[in-house]
Short mmCIF file of C-alpha atoms and ligand atoms in Angstrom, two decimals:
data_model
loop_
_atom_site.label_atom_id
_atom_site.label_comp_id
_atom_site.label_asym_id
_atom_site.label_seq_id
_atom_site.Cartn_x
_atom_site.Cartn_y
_atom_site.Cartn_z
CA MET A 66 -0.08 0.06 0.20
CA GLY A 67 1.21 3.53 0.08
CA ARG A 68 1.74 3.85 3.00
CA GLN A 69 4.97 2.12 4.73
CA GLY A 70 4.48 2.94 8.33
CA GLY A 71 3.36 5.63 7.91
CA ARG A 72 5.88 7.41 5.39
CA VAL A 73 4.26 8.01 1.79
CA THR A 74 5.83 6.08 -1.60
CA VAL A 75 7.47 8.15 -4.00
CA ILE A 76 7.91 5.55 -7.04
CA VAL A 77 9.74 6.75 -10.57
CA LEU A 78 9.93 4.69 -13.33
CA LEU A 79 12.83 5.44 -15.70
CA GLY A 80 13.28 4.57 -19.44
CA ALA A 81 13.72 5.51 -23.08
CA PRO A 82 10.74 6.48 -24.72
CA GLY A 83 8.89 2.64 -25.37
CA ALA A 84 10.91 0.69 -23.31
CA GLY A 85 7.42 0.57 -21.14
CA LYS A 86 6.94 2.98 -18.63
CA GLY A 87 3.18 3.45 -19.17
CA THR A 88 2.50 -0.04 -19.60
CA GLN A 89 4.03 -0.76 -16.09
CA ALA A 90 2.61 2.46 -14.58
CA PRO A 91 -1.00 1.20 -13.99
CA ALA A 92 0.55 -2.50 -13.93
CA LEU A 93 2.38 -1.51 -10.70
CA ALA A 94 -0.24 1.11 -8.88
CA ALA A 95 -2.92 -1.42 -8.98
CA ARG A 96 -1.08 -3.60 -6.90
CA LEU A 97 0.77 -0.87 -4.71
CA GLY A 98 -2.63 1.17 -4.82
CA ILE A 99 -0.41 4.04 -4.99
CA PRO A 100 -1.68 6.56 -8.15
CA VAL A 101 0.39 7.10 -11.47
CA MET A 102 1.11 10.52 -12.34
CA ALA A 103 1.78 10.45 -16.07
CA SER A 104 4.08 13.71 -17.31
CA GLY A 105 2.79 12.93 -21.48
CA ASP A 106 -0.56 11.89 -20.50
CA LEU A 107 -1.18 15.30 -18.42
CA LEU A 108 0.83 16.80 -21.89
CA ARG A 109 -1.28 14.79 -24.62
CA LYS A 110 -4.73 16.35 -22.78
CA ALA A 111 -3.36 20.01 -22.88
CA VAL A 112 -2.90 19.84 -26.78
CA ALA A 113 -6.24 17.51 -27.12
CA ASP A 114 -7.51 20.77 -25.22
CA GLY A 115 -5.99 23.30 -26.21
CA THR A 116 -5.25 25.07 -23.64
CA PRO A 117 -2.03 27.69 -23.44
CA LEU A 118 0.67 24.72 -21.83
CA GLY A 119 -0.87 22.64 -24.54
CA ARG A 120 -0.43 24.40 -27.49
CA GLU A 121 3.45 25.36 -25.91
CA ALA A 122 3.72 21.36 -25.65
CA ASP A 123 2.70 20.14 -28.85
CA ARG A 124 5.72 22.66 -30.66
CA TYR A 125 7.96 20.82 -28.68
CA MET A 126 6.36 17.21 -28.75
CA SER A 127 5.34 16.72 -32.08
CA ARG A 128 9.18 17.13 -32.88
CA GLY A 129 10.33 14.49 -30.35
CA GLN A 130 11.84 17.31 -28.40
CA LEU A 131 11.63 17.79 -24.91
CA VAL A 132 9.29 20.01 -23.53
CA PRO A 133 11.70 22.80 -21.33
CA ASP A 134 12.28 22.39 -18.07
CA GLU A 135 10.26 25.05 -16.26
CA THR A 136 6.89 24.22 -18.31
CA ILE A 137 7.19 20.39 -17.41
CA VAL A 138 8.24 21.45 -13.86
CA ARG A 139 5.54 23.69 -13.23
CA VAL A 140 2.62 21.80 -14.33
CA PHE A 141 3.86 18.28 -12.61
CA LEU A 142 4.66 19.61 -9.36
CA ASP A 143 1.47 21.30 -9.48
CA ARG A 144 -0.39 17.75 -10.39
CA LEU A 145 1.87 16.33 -7.96
CA GLU A 146 0.25 18.34 -5.08
CA ALA A 147 -3.15 17.34 -5.53
CA PRO A 148 -5.21 15.46 -2.96
CA ASP A 149 -4.89 11.63 -4.44
CA ALA A 150 -1.11 11.06 -4.42
CA VAL A 151 -1.19 11.52 -0.02
CA ASP A 152 -0.22 8.52 0.17
CA GLY A 153 2.73 9.18 -2.63
CA ALA A 154 2.65 7.73 -6.77
CA ILE A 155 4.11 6.32 -9.62
CA LEU A 156 5.90 9.34 -11.38
CA ASP A 157 5.90 7.96 -15.62
CA GLY A 158 7.87 10.36 -17.85
CA PHE A 159 8.94 12.73 -14.93
CA PRO A 160 11.93 13.37 -13.92
CA ARG A 161 13.67 12.65 -17.50
CA THR A 162 16.62 15.60 -16.74
CA LYS A 163 18.58 16.29 -14.07
CA VAL A 164 17.43 19.47 -13.69
CA GLN A 165 13.84 18.41 -13.23
CA ALA A 166 15.08 15.18 -10.67
CA GLU A 167 16.53 18.44 -8.53
CA ALA A 168 13.45 20.25 -8.29
CA LEU A 169 11.16 17.05 -7.70
CA ASP A 170 13.76 16.40 -4.75
CA ALA A 171 13.49 19.71 -3.91
CA VAL A 172 9.78 19.50 -3.43
CA LEU A 173 9.36 16.15 -2.13
CA ALA A 174 12.30 17.84 0.96
CA GLU A 175 10.19 20.63 1.62
CA ALA A 176 7.28 18.31 2.39
CA GLY A 177 9.13 15.98 3.89
CA ARG A 178 9.34 13.17 1.08
CA GLN A 179 11.73 12.27 -0.58
CA VAL A 180 12.01 9.36 -3.87
CA ASP A 181 12.01 6.30 -2.35
CA ARG A 182 12.71 4.08 -5.41
CA ALA A 183 13.19 5.01 -9.03
CA GLY A 184 12.59 1.59 -11.33
CA TYR A 185 14.96 1.82 -14.92
CA ILE A 186 13.35 -0.52 -17.33
CA ASP A 187 15.78 -1.16 -19.75
CA VAL A 188 15.93 -2.29 -23.71
CA PRO A 189 17.84 -2.08 -25.77
CA LEU A 190 17.80 0.74 -28.26
CA GLU A 191 17.31 -1.24 -31.71
CA ASP A 192 14.54 -3.02 -30.21
CA LEU A 193 12.82 0.30 -29.01
CA VAL A 194 12.25 1.42 -32.67
CA THR A 195 10.40 -1.53 -34.11
CA ARG A 196 7.98 -1.04 -30.66
CA MET A 197 6.79 2.08 -31.31
CA ALA A 198 6.79 1.29 -34.90
CA ASN A 199 3.79 -1.54 -34.03
CA ARG A 200 2.40 0.57 -31.21
CA ARG A 201 -1.18 1.91 -30.60
CA ILE A 202 -2.64 3.98 -28.18
CA CYS A 203 -6.24 4.00 -27.47
CA THR A 204 -8.36 7.09 -28.52
CA ALA A 205 -9.97 7.25 -24.51
CA ASN A 206 -7.96 6.55 -22.10
CA GLY A 207 -4.84 5.98 -23.47
CA HIS A 208 -4.08 2.33 -22.56
CA ILE A 209 -1.32 0.94 -24.65
CA TYR A 210 -1.13 -1.48 -26.70
CA ASN A 211 1.71 -3.24 -29.84
CA LEU A 212 0.17 -5.09 -32.64
CA VAL A 213 3.07 -7.68 -32.06
CA SER A 214 3.53 -8.40 -28.32
CA ASN A 215 0.27 -7.36 -27.21
CA PRO A 216 -2.44 -7.02 -29.49
CA PRO A 217 -6.12 -6.00 -28.67
CA GLN A 218 -8.49 -9.17 -29.35
CA VAL A 219 -10.66 -7.29 -31.50
CA ASP A 220 -8.86 -5.15 -34.70
CA LEU A 221 -7.47 -1.54 -33.52
CA VAL A 222 -9.98 -1.88 -31.03
CA CYS A 223 -9.85 -1.12 -27.04
CA GLN A 224 -10.34 -4.15 -24.74
CA LEU A 225 -11.04 -2.09 -21.56
CA ASP A 226 -13.00 1.08 -22.92
CA GLY A 227 -14.29 0.82 -26.77
CA SER A 228 -12.94 2.78 -28.55
CA ALA A 229 -11.06 3.61 -31.49
CA LEU A 230 -6.68 2.34 -31.69
CA VAL A 231 -4.69 4.77 -33.04
CA GLN A 232 -0.69 5.29 -33.71
CA ARG A 233 -0.02 8.77 -31.41
CA ALA A 234 1.81 10.72 -33.89
CA ASP A 235 4.88 11.35 -32.14
CA ASP A 236 5.59 7.08 -32.53
CA ALA A 237 6.15 7.67 -36.86
CA GLU A 238 9.49 6.47 -37.81
CA GLU A 239 11.19 9.63 -38.43
CA THR A 240 9.86 11.41 -34.60
CA VAL A 241 11.27 8.40 -32.69
CA ARG A 242 15.23 8.92 -34.04
CA ALA A 243 14.38 12.23 -32.91
CA ARG A 244 13.19 11.20 -29.34
CA MET A 245 15.93 8.86 -29.19
CA ALA A 246 19.09 10.82 -30.20
CA GLN A 247 16.94 13.90 -27.79
CA GLN A 248 16.07 12.05 -24.47
CA VAL A 249 18.21 8.95 -24.11
CA PRO A 250 21.08 11.15 -23.00
CA PRO A 251 19.15 13.08 -20.63
CA LEU A 252 17.62 10.05 -19.41
CA LEU A 253 20.96 8.14 -18.38
CA ASP A 254 21.81 11.27 -16.36
CA VAL A 255 18.37 10.43 -14.48
CA VAL A 256 19.74 7.38 -13.72
CA ASP A 257 23.35 8.09 -12.37
CA HIS A 258 21.30 11.06 -10.79
CA TYR A 259 19.47 8.22 -8.85
CA LYS A 260 22.09 5.51 -8.27
CA ARG A 261 24.47 7.92 -6.75
CA GLN A 262 21.08 7.93 -3.90
CA GLY A 263 21.24 5.05 -3.69
CA VAL A 264 18.01 4.19 -4.44
CA LEU A 265 18.14 2.80 -8.71
CA VAL A 266 16.85 -0.56 -8.95
CA THR A 267 16.97 -2.14 -12.87
CA VAL A 268 15.18 -4.13 -14.55
CA ASP A 269 15.58 -5.96 -18.09
CA GLY A 270 12.48 -4.37 -20.13
CA ARG A 271 12.60 -7.56 -22.57
CA GLN A 272 11.13 -9.68 -20.49
CA GLU A 273 7.62 -10.54 -21.32
CA ILE A 274 4.82 -7.70 -19.70
CA ASP A 275 4.12 -9.75 -16.16
CA ALA A 276 7.07 -10.69 -15.39
CA VAL A 277 8.38 -7.39 -15.80
CA THR A 278 5.98 -6.65 -13.42
CA GLU A 279 7.32 -8.64 -11.02
CA ALA A 280 10.02 -8.19 -11.22
CA LEU A 281 9.75 -4.27 -10.65
CA LEU A 282 7.59 -5.14 -7.38
CA ARG A 283 10.45 -7.69 -6.05
CA ALA A 284 13.12 -4.75 -6.10
CA PHE A 285 10.72 -2.10 -4.67
CA ALA A 286 10.41 -5.55 -1.94
CA ASP A 287 14.07 -5.98 -1.30
CA ALA A 288 14.13 -2.81 -1.18
CA GLY A 289 11.85 -2.13 1.82
CA VAL A 290 8.93 -0.36 -0.34
CA ALA A 291 6.77 -2.24 -2.33
P1 AMP B 345 5.43 9.80 -23.05
O1 AMP B 345 4.67 9.99 -23.09
O2 AMP B 345 6.10 9.68 -21.52
O3 AMP B 345 6.49 9.60 -24.64
O4 AMP B 345 5.75 11.62 -23.06
C1 AMP B 345 5.85 12.27 -24.59
C2 AMP B 345 6.22 13.37 -24.66
O5 AMP B 345 5.98 14.53 -24.47
C3 AMP B 345 7.77 13.23 -24.93
O6 AMP B 345 8.54 12.71 -26.06
C4 AMP B 345 7.99 15.15 -24.33
O7 AMP B 345 7.63 15.39 -25.45
C5 AMP B 345 7.23 15.34 -23.75
N1 AMP B 345 7.34 15.38 -22.00
C6 AMP B 345 7.40 14.48 -21.34
N2 AMP B 345 7.21 14.19 -20.46
C7 AMP B 345 8.03 15.15 -20.63
C8 AMP B 345 9.44 15.40 -19.47
N3 AMP B 345 9.38 15.40 -18.14
N4 AMP B 345 10.59 16.87 -19.67
C9 AMP B 345 9.93 17.00 -20.88
N5 AMP B 345 9.06 16.85 -21.22
C10 AMP B 345 8.36 15.79 -21.90
#
């Protein structure tokens, strides 16, 4: 559960685009009883709603670039203050740079909290491009499928909510390559940041979906978190 001996559990999920953060986060949330806060979902909703944030974010997202630190830090850390995060949260997609990781540390420290565990889902780069070409998400809630490794029961229909499955605009091959080139180096800085703090656990992200979930839960449990 979220509270461990009165404490709040904050888990960060790390991985390159396509490593499986968005698939693993809800599975972990269900098992640990704490909500997921996904920066990509937050931004995609702002884009769909046409808010000023969405218009700004879209300029970067559509090119596979990171949204500027000061923008995402402000928006995401606000979200973390929401009442549903009182017992903790699983952070999916944030932090993505060292600046963001330090901003998160500072906000948590003010509240007497900290990142308890950072789970790094490690997948070789060459596997990621293939995965993303086959990724489809549902239009209603962003549920994630893979046409090869995790296909829906009915072609291009979400089996959880019946909405249509589409390819994310930024999953087109050219954009995927730009995302990898721009996002992997700062990701490795963030991995290093949590390694230094002694909270990093690494799992092999090439395993079956359920096996990755179990590996993460075991690693968190060994660390006294789950
Ligand atoms: P995701 O769904 O996590 O792959 O995020 C989709 C896109 O949103 C990324 O390619 C970035 O353009 C943007 N984004 C999401 N989270 C962040 C973040 N923490 N910092 C900067 N940009 C982000």
